[in-house]
Amino acid sequence: MSQYQHVALIGLGLLAGSISLAIRREGMGAKITGTARSKATRDKAQELGLVDEVFNTAAEAVKGADLIILCLPVGAMGRVAEEIAPCLERGATITDVGSVKRAVADTVGPHMPDHVHFIPSHPMAGTEKSGPEAGFASLFDNRWCLMTPLDGTDHSAVERLSKFWTSLGANVEMMDVDHHDLVASVISHAPHLIAYTMVGVADDMTRVTKTEVVNYSAAGFRDFTRIAASDPTMWRDVFLNNKDATLEVLGRFTEELFALQRAIRTGDGDFLFDYFTRTRAIRRSIIDAGQDTDAPNFGRGYDHIEEN
Ligand code: NAP
């Protein structure tokens, strides 16, 4: 049996909404149940048709499900895992979409009974929006989903979950849990922290007025603000739960920043030129890998382009 018959979504925000819409787009025919913390989100998810049935508790939502996906902030997963553990069907697969994998493995894993397959996942796809209305069916198309199966996990269960992510449009790669956290820290977590910092700095620079920051933002700052508008709960939990890898990357970042600062101070144009040539090539390889558009200004349209 390759397709899941009943998918339970625990948390009904951007990721869960997108999973539901992608399941429907692919005509998988799975029953979808779900739950969220607030009544407002549960009602909205039902109104949008993201779930066939919505329940007040996670324990009720997982009953009869052969695939359970935890779509919650990382810091909430352990408690929810404890709640659902006694209600899980024999042979069910439990996965998650959390941006950190060691903390999920360590907080969810111990609650999982022997008769289920717990396989952490991280679809590397998202936006700065949150909530059930933010979901869209194509979120996973041509994006990577990193799966981090733990030692001793049943191979056929891993294969089945991998096929599920692939059928939602994602490319799947298997990765060690701790290596995942380092990779995620380089490509996502540290860049988010840097964006948060840059927007915070601009906000603190009282010599530059808020109106100037807003009006002239297309000069580069705007691209930081998109990232810095990401969900505060989600990102608080990411940093609290991927502490070591993030601090390691930020240490490296600080060293590079000092090197660039020194080059500016000493007028070392060759250093700056070579550095920026190397980083431009990285952007090129992301485009060549089909992970972003080659259109100028991220394809926003020429009438919006200002000098940067
Ligand atoms: P979201 O849109 O904010 O949705 C989160 C959902 O979790 C909401 O339904 C919320 O319910 C529920 N929730 C929050 N705290 C809870 C708690 N303590 N107990 C029970 N339910 C709770 O978040 P998302 O963007 O879908 O992110 C979900 C997960 O995906 C996170 O772990 C994140 O790290 C990961 N992820 C996110 C992205 C991204 O770009 N957003 C990308 C990849 C992975 P209420 O609405 O009722 O509060």
mmCIF file of C-alpha atoms and ligand atoms in Angstrom:
data_model
loop_
_atom_site.group_PDB
_atom_site.id
_atom_site.type_symbol
_atom_site.label_atom_id
_atom_site.label_comp_id
_atom_site.label_asym_id
_atom_site.label_seq_id
_atom_site.Cartn_x
_atom_site.Cartn_y
_atom_site.Cartn_z
ATOM 1 C CA MET A 1 0.000 0.000 0.000
ATOM 2 C CA SER A 2 1.815 3.131 -1.103
ATOM 3 C CA GLN A 3 -0.755 5.887 -0.678
ATOM 4 C CA TYR A 4 -1.903 6.884 2.789
ATOM 5 C CA GLN A 5 -5.651 6.618 3.381
ATOM 6 C CA HIS A 6 -6.025 9.061 6.245
ATOM 7 C CA VAL A 7 -3.701 11.995 6.916
ATOM 8 C CA ALA A 8 -3.941 13.870 10.237
ATOM 9 C CA LEU A 9 -2.525 17.403 10.285
ATOM 10 C CA ILE A 10 -1.617 18.638 13.759
ATOM 11 C CA GLY A 11 -1.373 22.417 13.484
ATOM 12 C CA LEU A 12 -3.220 24.086 10.605
ATOM 13 C CA GLY A 13 -0.987 26.887 9.345
ATOM 14 C CA LEU A 14 1.061 27.573 6.212
ATOM 15 C CA LEU A 15 2.699 24.149 6.040
ATOM 16 C CA ALA A 16 -0.383 22.095 6.907
ATOM 17 C CA GLY A 17 -2.569 24.147 4.557
ATOM 18 C CA SER A 18 -0.105 23.627 1.710
ATOM 19 C CA ILE A 19 0.119 19.879 2.385
ATOM 20 C CA SER A 20 -3.668 19.601 2.302
ATOM 21 C CA LEU A 21 -3.971 21.568 -0.942
ATOM 22 C CA ALA A 22 -1.163 19.559 -2.561
ATOM 23 C CA ILE A 23 -2.805 16.257 -1.505
ATOM 24 C CA ARG A 24 -6.038 17.428 -3.111
ATOM 25 C CA ARG A 25 -4.249 18.720 -6.212
ATOM 26 C CA GLU A 26 -2.692 15.290 -6.720
ATOM 27 C CA GLY A 27 -6.070 13.588 -6.295
ATOM 28 C CA MET A 28 -4.713 11.249 -3.635
ATOM 29 C CA GLY A 29 -8.177 10.744 -2.172
ATOM 30 C CA ALA A 30 -6.905 10.610 1.405
ATOM 31 C CA LYS A 31 -9.209 11.618 4.212
ATOM 32 C CA ILE A 32 -7.744 14.662 5.971
ATOM 33 C CA THR A 33 -8.384 15.430 9.618
ATOM 34 C CA GLY A 34 -6.763 18.149 11.663
ATOM 35 C CA THR A 35 -6.577 20.288 14.717
ATOM 36 C CA ALA A 36 -5.095 23.617 15.787
ATOM 37 C CA ARG A 37 -4.695 25.344 19.099
ATOM 38 C CA SER A 38 -7.329 28.056 18.585
ATOM 39 C CA LYS A 39 -10.946 27.775 17.546
ATOM 40 C CA ALA A 40 -10.437 30.603 15.063
ATOM 41 C CA THR A 41 -7.788 28.608 13.160
ATOM 42 C CA ARG A 42 -9.817 25.382 13.304
ATOM 43 C CA ASP A 43 -12.871 27.197 11.917
ATOM 44 C CA LYS A 44 -10.851 28.910 9.192
ATOM 45 C CA ALA A 45 -9.251 25.627 8.091
ATOM 46 C CA GLN A 46 -12.674 24.037 7.811
ATOM 47 C CA GLU A 47 -14.098 27.025 5.948
ATOM 48 C CA LEU A 48 -11.203 26.825 3.455
ATOM 49 C CA GLY A 49 -11.841 23.104 2.985
ATOM 50 C CA LEU A 50 -8.361 22.142 4.189
ATOM 51 C CA VAL A 51 -9.755 19.351 6.361
ATOM 52 C CA ASP A 52 -12.616 16.881 6.000
ATOM 53 C CA GLU A 53 -13.052 16.935 9.758
ATOM 54 C CA VAL A 54 -11.606 19.237 12.378
ATOM 55 C CA PHE A 55 -11.235 18.262 16.047
ATOM 56 C CA ASN A 56 -10.663 20.227 19.230
ATOM 57 C CA THR A 57 -7.773 18.017 20.326
ATOM 58 C CA ALA A 58 -4.819 16.342 18.635
ATOM 59 C CA ALA A 59 -5.703 13.051 20.348
ATOM 60 C CA GLU A 60 -9.058 12.973 18.517
ATOM 61 C CA ALA A 61 -7.609 14.140 15.189
ATOM 62 C CA VAL A 62 -5.079 11.269 14.933
ATOM 63 C CA LYS A 63 -7.575 8.457 15.560
ATOM 64 C CA GLY A 64 -7.556 6.078 12.572
ATOM 65 C CA ALA A 65 -4.852 8.027 10.718
ATOM 66 C CA ASP A 66 -2.072 6.111 8.925
ATOM 67 C CA LEU A 67 -0.026 9.311 8.458
ATOM 68 C CA ILE A 68 0.254 12.001 11.129
ATOM 69 C CA ILE A 69 2.148 15.199 10.313
ATOM 70 C CA LEU A 70 3.121 17.559 13.127
ATOM 71 C CA CYS A 71 2.898 21.048 11.591
ATOM 72 C CA LEU A 72 3.578 22.990 14.785
ATOM 73 C CA PRO A 73 6.307 25.263 16.088
ATOM 74 C CA VAL A 74 9.243 23.053 17.103
ATOM 75 C CA GLY A 75 8.877 23.950 20.787
ATOM 76 C CA ALA A 76 5.308 22.589 20.882
ATOM 77 C CA MET A 77 5.994 19.188 19.350
ATOM 78 C CA GLY A 78 7.112 17.214 22.417
ATOM 79 C CA ARG A 79 4.010 18.034 24.410
ATOM 80 C CA VAL A 80 1.695 17.214 21.499
ATOM 81 C CA ALA A 81 3.563 13.937 20.855
ATOM 82 C CA GLU A 82 2.944 12.935 24.460
ATOM 83 C CA GLU A 83 -0.756 13.718 24.048
ATOM 84 C CA ILE A 84 -1.262 11.703 20.847
ATOM 85 C CA ALA A 85 0.961 8.723 21.712
ATOM 86 C CA PRO A 86 -1.785 6.554 23.290
ATOM 87 C CA CYS A 87 -4.136 7.183 20.333
ATOM 88 C CA LEU A 88 -1.824 6.217 17.458
ATOM 89 C CA GLU A 89 -2.865 3.337 15.183
ATOM 90 C CA ARG A 90 -0.579 0.307 14.892
ATOM 91 C CA GLY A 91 1.682 0.738 11.832
ATOM 92 C CA ALA A 92 0.996 4.467 11.482
ATOM 93 C CA THR A 93 3.754 6.819 10.349
ATOM 94 C CA ILE A 94 4.400 10.015 12.301
ATOM 95 C CA THR A 95 6.419 12.747 10.706
ATOM 96 C CA ASP A 96 6.799 16.494 11.172
ATOM 97 C CA VAL A 97 7.788 19.577 9.175
ATOM 98 C CA GLY A 98 9.898 21.265 11.839
ATOM 99 C CA SER A 99 12.865 23.378 10.743
ATOM 100 C CA VAL A 100 15.123 21.746 13.368
ATOM 101 C CA LYS A 101 15.585 17.983 13.523
ATOM 102 C CA ARG A 102 17.717 17.054 16.567
ATOM 103 C CA ALA A 103 15.314 18.739 19.002
ATOM 104 C CA VAL A 104 12.312 17.073 17.335
ATOM 105 C CA ALA A 105 13.996 13.650 17.387
ATOM 106 C CA ASP A 106 14.836 14.105 21.076
ATOM 107 C CA THR A 107 11.503 15.518 22.259
ATOM 108 C CA VAL A 108 9.047 13.547 20.085
ATOM 109 C CA GLY A 109 10.975 10.251 19.749
ATOM 110 C CA PRO A 110 10.798 9.140 23.393
ATOM 111 C CA HIS A 111 6.980 9.348 23.370
ATOM 112 C CA MET A 112 6.528 7.188 20.288
ATOM 113 C CA PRO A 113 5.297 3.634 20.891
ATOM 114 C CA ASP A 114 7.128 0.703 19.217
ATOM 115 C CA HIS A 115 4.180 -0.053 16.941
ATOM 116 C CA VAL A 116 4.499 3.214 14.906
ATOM 117 C CA HIS A 117 7.146 4.605 12.531
ATOM 118 C CA PHE A 118 8.490 7.976 13.596
ATOM 119 C CA ILE A 119 10.397 9.618 10.717
ATOM 120 C CA PRO A 120 11.346 13.328 11.058
ATOM 121 C CA SER A 121 11.160 15.437 7.880
ATOM 122 C CA HIS A 122 11.823 19.027 6.890
ATOM 123 C CA PRO A 123 10.325 20.322 3.666
ATOM 124 C CA MET A 124 12.623 23.225 2.817
ATOM 125 C CA ALA A 125 9.782 25.325 1.510
ATOM 126 C CA GLY A 126 7.996 28.235 3.075
ATOM 127 C CA THR A 127 7.214 31.915 3.018
ATOM 128 C CA GLU A 128 7.101 34.693 5.586
ATOM 129 C CA LYS A 129 3.309 34.228 5.899
ATOM 130 C CA SER A 130 1.580 32.072 8.459
ATOM 131 C CA GLY A 131 -1.870 30.703 9.208
ATOM 132 C CA PRO A 132 -4.243 28.485 7.218
ATOM 133 C CA GLU A 133 -4.953 31.130 4.551
ATOM 134 C CA ALA A 134 -1.234 31.276 3.716
ATOM 135 C CA GLY A 135 -1.112 27.729 2.303
ATOM 136 C CA PHE A 136 -0.857 27.029 -1.428
ATOM 137 C CA ALA A 137 -0.717 23.776 -3.414
ATOM 138 C CA SER A 138 2.540 24.429 -5.249
ATOM 139 C CA LEU A 139 4.616 25.223 -2.132
ATOM 140 C CA PHE A 140 6.634 21.987 -2.397
ATOM 141 C CA ASP A 141 7.084 21.898 -6.181
ATOM 142 C CA ASN A 142 10.767 21.391 -7.010
ATOM 143 C CA ARG A 143 11.749 22.161 -3.403
ATOM 144 C CA TRP A 144 13.812 19.808 -1.270
ATOM 145 C CA CYS A 145 12.384 17.778 1.560
ATOM 146 C CA LEU A 146 15.116 16.532 3.884
ATOM 147 C CA MET A 147 14.174 13.332 5.708
ATOM 148 C CA THR A 148 16.220 12.322 8.749
ATOM 149 C CA PRO A 149 15.246 8.724 9.596
ATOM 150 C CA LEU A 150 16.587 7.497 12.915
ATOM 151 C CA ASP A 151 18.613 4.289 13.348
ATOM 152 C CA GLY A 152 16.519 1.153 13.088
ATOM 153 C CA THR A 153 13.586 2.739 11.245
ATOM 154 C CA ASP A 154 11.680 0.384 8.958
ATOM 155 C CA HIS A 155 12.924 0.861 5.358
ATOM 156 C CA SER A 156 9.555 0.383 3.710
ATOM 157 C CA ALA A 157 8.014 3.032 5.987
ATOM 158 C CA VAL A 158 10.785 5.478 4.992
ATOM 159 C CA GLU A 159 10.261 4.633 1.317
ATOM 160 C CA ARG A 160 6.519 5.154 1.629
ATOM 161 C CA LEU A 161 6.911 8.558 3.281
ATOM 162 C CA SER A 162 9.515 9.561 0.718
ATOM 163 C CA LYS A 163 7.008 8.728 -2.066
ATOM 164 C CA PHE A 164 4.422 10.875 -0.294
ATOM 165 C CA TRP A 165 6.696 13.940 -0.285
ATOM 166 C CA THR A 166 7.663 13.284 -3.888
ATOM 167 C CA SER A 167 4.032 13.112 -4.922
ATOM 168 C CA LEU A 168 3.464 16.549 -3.341
ATOM 169 C CA GLY A 169 6.111 17.885 -5.775
ATOM 170 C CA ALA A 170 9.229 17.778 -3.585
ATOM 171 C CA ASN A 171 12.651 16.266 -4.216
ATOM 172 C CA VAL A 172 13.655 14.073 -1.289
ATOM 173 C CA GLU A 173 17.066 13.593 0.268
ATOM 174 C CA MET A 174 18.010 11.516 3.324
ATOM 175 C CA MET A 175 20.271 13.195 5.847
ATOM 176 C CA ASP A 176 21.744 12.594 9.290
ATOM 177 C CA VAL A 177 19.846 14.534 11.998
ATOM 178 C CA ASP A 178 22.765 16.659 13.230
ATOM 179 C CA HIS A 179 24.093 17.316 9.747
ATOM 180 C CA HIS A 180 20.623 18.574 8.818
ATOM 181 C CA ASP A 181 20.749 21.125 11.630
ATOM 182 C CA LEU A 182 24.109 22.459 10.463
ATOM 183 C CA VAL A 183 22.947 22.696 6.828
ATOM 184 C CA ALA A 184 19.690 24.398 7.868
ATOM 185 C CA SER A 185 21.636 26.808 10.011
ATOM 186 C CA VAL A 186 23.856 27.896 7.088
ATOM 187 C CA ILE A 187 21.142 28.254 4.490
ATOM 188 C CA SER A 188 18.191 29.370 6.578
ATOM 189 C CA HIS A 189 18.601 29.984 10.297
ATOM 190 C CA ALA A 190 21.648 32.285 10.337
ATOM 191 C CA PRO A 191 20.383 34.281 7.296
ATOM 192 C CA HIS A 192 17.103 34.844 9.125
ATOM 193 C CA LEU A 193 18.933 36.071 12.215
ATOM 194 C CA ILE A 194 21.049 38.406 10.099
ATOM 195 C CA ALA A 195 17.914 39.782 8.406
ATOM 196 C CA TYR A 196 16.246 40.301 11.789
ATOM 197 C CA THR A 197 19.396 42.114 12.952
ATOM 198 C CA MET A 198 19.654 44.371 9.891
ATOM 199 C CA VAL A 199 16.025 45.430 10.169
ATOM 200 C CA GLY A 200 16.506 46.003 13.899
ATOM 201 C CA VAL A 201 19.594 48.150 13.222
ATOM 202 C CA ALA A 202 17.694 50.294 10.714
ATOM 203 C CA ASP A 203 14.901 50.682 13.230
ATOM 204 C CA ASP A 204 17.405 51.793 15.892
ATOM 205 C CA MET A 205 19.255 54.291 13.663
ATOM 206 C CA THR A 206 17.513 57.422 14.770
ATOM 207 C CA ARG A 207 19.650 59.551 12.421
ATOM 208 C CA VAL A 208 17.803 57.816 9.558
ATOM 209 C CA THR A 209 14.091 58.425 9.890
ATOM 210 C CA LYS A 210 11.475 55.675 9.648
ATOM 211 C CA THR A 211 10.018 57.392 6.576
ATOM 212 C CA GLU A 212 13.366 57.186 4.797
ATOM 213 C CA VAL A 213 13.765 53.517 5.725
ATOM 214 C CA VAL A 214 10.321 52.719 4.325
ATOM 215 C CA ASN A 215 10.405 54.973 1.244
ATOM 216 C CA TYR A 216 13.834 53.941 -0.020
ATOM 217 C CA SER A 217 13.652 50.299 1.039
ATOM 218 C CA ALA A 218 13.975 48.962 -2.534
ATOM 219 C CA ALA A 219 17.695 49.744 -2.305
ATOM 220 C CA GLY A 220 18.289 46.274 -0.806
ATOM 221 C CA PHE A 221 16.720 46.678 2.631
ATOM 222 C CA ARG A 222 13.311 45.454 1.423
ATOM 223 C CA ASP A 223 14.677 41.965 0.757
ATOM 224 C CA PHE A 224 15.761 41.734 4.402
ATOM 225 C CA THR A 225 12.357 42.914 5.588
ATOM 226 C CA ARG A 226 10.566 40.053 3.824
ATOM 227 C CA ILE A 227 12.594 37.530 5.806
ATOM 228 C CA ALA A 228 12.361 39.582 8.997
ATOM 229 C CA ALA A 229 8.556 39.516 8.742
ATOM 230 C CA SER A 230 8.573 35.751 9.422
ATOM 231 C CA ASP A 231 6.563 34.283 12.270
ATOM 232 C CA PRO A 232 8.067 35.249 15.665
ATOM 233 C CA THR A 233 6.972 32.046 17.445
ATOM 234 C CA MET A 234 8.374 29.771 14.787
ATOM 235 C CA TRP A 235 11.713 31.555 14.673
ATOM 236 C CA ARG A 236 12.066 31.901 18.423
ATOM 237 C CA ASP A 237 11.680 28.105 18.609
ATOM 238 C CA VAL A 238 14.151 27.527 15.757
ATOM 239 C CA PHE A 239 16.912 29.473 17.513
ATOM 240 C CA LEU A 240 16.216 28.016 20.954
ATOM 241 C CA ASN A 241 16.323 24.517 19.453
ATOM 242 C CA ASN A 242 19.225 24.830 17.006
ATOM 243 C CA LYS A 243 21.522 26.685 19.331
ATOM 244 C CA ASP A 244 24.891 25.003 18.656
ATOM 245 C CA ALA A 245 24.792 24.992 14.850
ATOM 246 C CA THR A 246 23.474 28.558 14.688
ATOM 247 C CA LEU A 247 26.151 29.842 17.058
ATOM 248 C CA GLU A 248 28.842 28.048 15.045
ATOM 249 C CA VAL A 249 27.665 29.641 11.779
ATOM 250 C CA LEU A 250 27.303 33.077 13.397
ATOM 251 C CA GLY A 251 30.881 32.786 14.699
ATOM 252 C CA ARG A 252 32.084 32.177 11.135
ATOM 253 C CA PHE A 253 29.875 35.001 9.898
ATOM 254 C CA THR A 254 31.384 37.422 12.408
ATOM 255 C CA GLU A 255 34.917 36.527 11.273
ATOM 256 C CA GLU A 256 33.992 37.166 7.627
ATOM 257 C CA LEU A 257 32.297 40.419 8.563
ATOM 258 C CA PHE A 258 35.459 41.591 10.330
ATOM 259 C CA ALA A 259 37.530 40.678 7.245
ATOM 260 C CA LEU A 260 35.222 42.722 5.009
ATOM 261 C CA GLN A 261 35.173 45.566 7.531
ATOM 262 C CA ARG A 262 38.981 45.587 7.520
ATOM 263 C CA ALA A 263 39.085 45.579 3.693
ATOM 264 C CA ILE A 264 36.787 48.610 3.619
ATOM 265 C CA ARG A 265 38.853 50.397 6.268
ATOM 266 C CA THR A 266 42.162 49.707 4.513
ATOM 267 C CA GLY A 267 40.769 50.337 1.029
ATOM 268 C CA ASP A 268 41.499 46.777 -0.146
ATOM 269 C CA GLY A 269 39.364 46.877 -3.294
ATOM 270 C CA ASP A 270 40.821 43.620 -4.669
ATOM 271 C CA PHE A 271 39.641 41.745 -1.592
ATOM 272 C CA LEU A 272 36.140 43.174 -1.887
ATOM 273 C CA PHE A 273 35.970 42.540 -5.637
ATOM 274 C CA ASP A 274 37.129 38.927 -5.331
ATOM 275 C CA TYR A 275 34.748 38.302 -2.454
ATOM 276 C CA PHE A 276 31.740 39.682 -4.324
ATOM 277 C CA THR A 277 32.714 37.752 -7.470
ATOM 278 C CA ARG A 278 32.660 34.517 -5.456
ATOM 279 C CA THR A 279 29.250 35.293 -3.924
ATOM 280 C CA ARG A 280 27.797 36.234 -7.300
ATOM 281 C CA ALA A 281 28.764 32.772 -8.585
ATOM 282 C CA ILE A 282 26.824 31.186 -5.718
ATOM 283 C CA ARG A 283 23.701 33.081 -6.763
ATOM 284 C CA ARG A 284 24.274 31.783 -10.323
ATOM 285 C CA SER A 285 24.441 28.177 -9.116
ATOM 286 C CA ILE A 286 21.137 28.573 -7.213
ATOM 287 C CA ILE A 287 19.472 29.769 -10.425
ATOM 288 C CA ASP A 288 21.073 26.958 -12.439
ATOM 289 C CA ALA A 289 19.709 24.458 -9.901
ATOM 290 C CA GLY A 290 16.197 25.805 -10.578
ATOM 291 C CA GLN A 291 15.826 27.079 -6.998
ATOM 292 C CA ASP A 292 15.121 30.700 -7.961
ATOM 293 C CA THR A 293 14.208 32.901 -10.881
ATOM 294 C CA ASP A 294 16.823 34.519 -13.115
ATOM 295 C CA ALA A 295 14.564 37.555 -13.583
ATOM 296 C CA PRO A 296 16.031 40.840 -12.313
ATOM 297 C CA ASN A 297 14.891 41.897 -8.861
ATOM 298 C CA PHE A 298 13.382 38.410 -8.247
ATOM 299 C CA GLY A 299 10.932 39.042 -11.112
ATOM 300 C CA ARG A 300 9.096 41.839 -9.328
ATOM 301 C CA GLY A 301 8.719 43.883 -12.513
ATOM 302 C CA TYR A 302 10.797 46.655 -13.975
ATOM 303 C CA ASP A 303 8.491 49.476 -12.953
ATOM 304 C CA HIS A 304 9.374 48.719 -9.332
ATOM 305 C CA ILE A 305 13.129 48.576 -9.797
ATOM 306 C CA GLU A 306 15.168 51.299 -8.270
ATOM 307 C CA GLU A 307 18.880 51.626 -8.176
ATOM 308 C CA ASN A 308 20.569 49.359 -5.645
HETATM 309 P P1 NAP B 1 1.996 28.589 11.218
HETATM 310 O O1 NAP B 1 1.442 28.974 9.892
HETATM 311 O O2 NAP B 1 2.246 29.632 12.226
HETATM 312 O O3 NAP B 1 1.048 27.452 11.846
HETATM 313 C C1 NAP B 1 1.351 26.847 13.082
HETATM 314 C C2 NAP B 1 0.163 26.043 13.560
HETATM 315 O O4 NAP B 1 0.526 25.439 14.806
HETATM 316 C C3 NAP B 1 -1.095 26.852 13.819
HETATM 317 O O5 NAP B 1 -2.215 26.104 13.406
HETATM 318 C C4 NAP B 1 -1.109 27.010 15.335
HETATM 319 O O6 NAP B 1 -2.434 27.076 15.844
HETATM 320 C C5 NAP B 1 -0.489 25.724 15.779
HETATM 321 N N1 NAP B 1 0.157 25.852 17.109
HETATM 322 C C6 NAP B 1 1.034 26.812 17.494
HETATM 323 N N2 NAP B 1 1.443 26.601 18.754
HETATM 324 C C7 NAP B 1 0.793 25.508 19.178
HETATM 325 C C8 NAP B 1 0.777 24.789 20.375
HETATM 326 N N3 NAP B 1 1.540 25.173 21.421
HETATM 327 N N4 NAP B 1 -0.012 23.705 20.453
HETATM 328 C C9 NAP B 1 -0.788 23.329 19.407
HETATM 329 N N5 NAP B 1 -0.823 23.981 18.231
HETATM 330 C C10 NAP B 1 -0.034 25.043 18.124
HETATM 331 O O7 NAP B 1 3.388 27.793 11.055
HETATM 332 P P2 NAP B 1 4.029 27.099 9.778
HETATM 333 O O8 NAP B 1 4.742 28.133 8.977
HETATM 334 O O9 NAP B 1 3.029 26.198 9.141
HETATM 335 O O10 NAP B 1 5.190 26.271 10.511
HETATM 336 C C11 NAP B 1 4.932 25.026 11.094
HETATM 337 C C12 NAP B 1 6.249 24.291 11.247
HETATM 338 O O11 NAP B 1 6.853 24.207 9.949
HETATM 339 C C13 NAP B 1 7.271 24.936 12.175
HETATM 340 O O12 NAP B 1 7.861 23.950 12.972
HETATM 341 C C14 NAP B 1 8.317 25.497 11.222
HETATM 342 O O13 NAP B 1 9.603 25.437 11.801
HETATM 343 C C15 NAP B 1 8.210 24.578 10.024
HETATM 344 N N6 NAP B 1 8.558 25.170 8.726
HETATM 345 C C16 NAP B 1 8.138 26.431 8.423
HETATM 346 C C17 NAP B 1 8.490 26.995 7.218
HETATM 347 C C18 NAP B 1 8.069 28.408 6.882
HETATM 348 O O14 NAP B 1 8.688 29.060 6.030
HETATM 349 N N7 NAP B 1 7.022 28.921 7.486
HETATM 350 C C19 NAP B 1 9.240 26.258 6.285
HETATM 351 C C20 NAP B 1 9.608 24.944 6.597
HETATM 352 C C21 NAP B 1 9.263 24.418 7.836
HETATM 353 P P3 NAP B 1 -3.136 28.521 16.093
HETATM 354 O O15 NAP B 1 -3.244 29.177 14.741
HETATM 355 O O16 NAP B 1 -4.454 28.156 16.632
HETATM 356 O O17 NAP B 1 -2.247 29.260 17.026
#
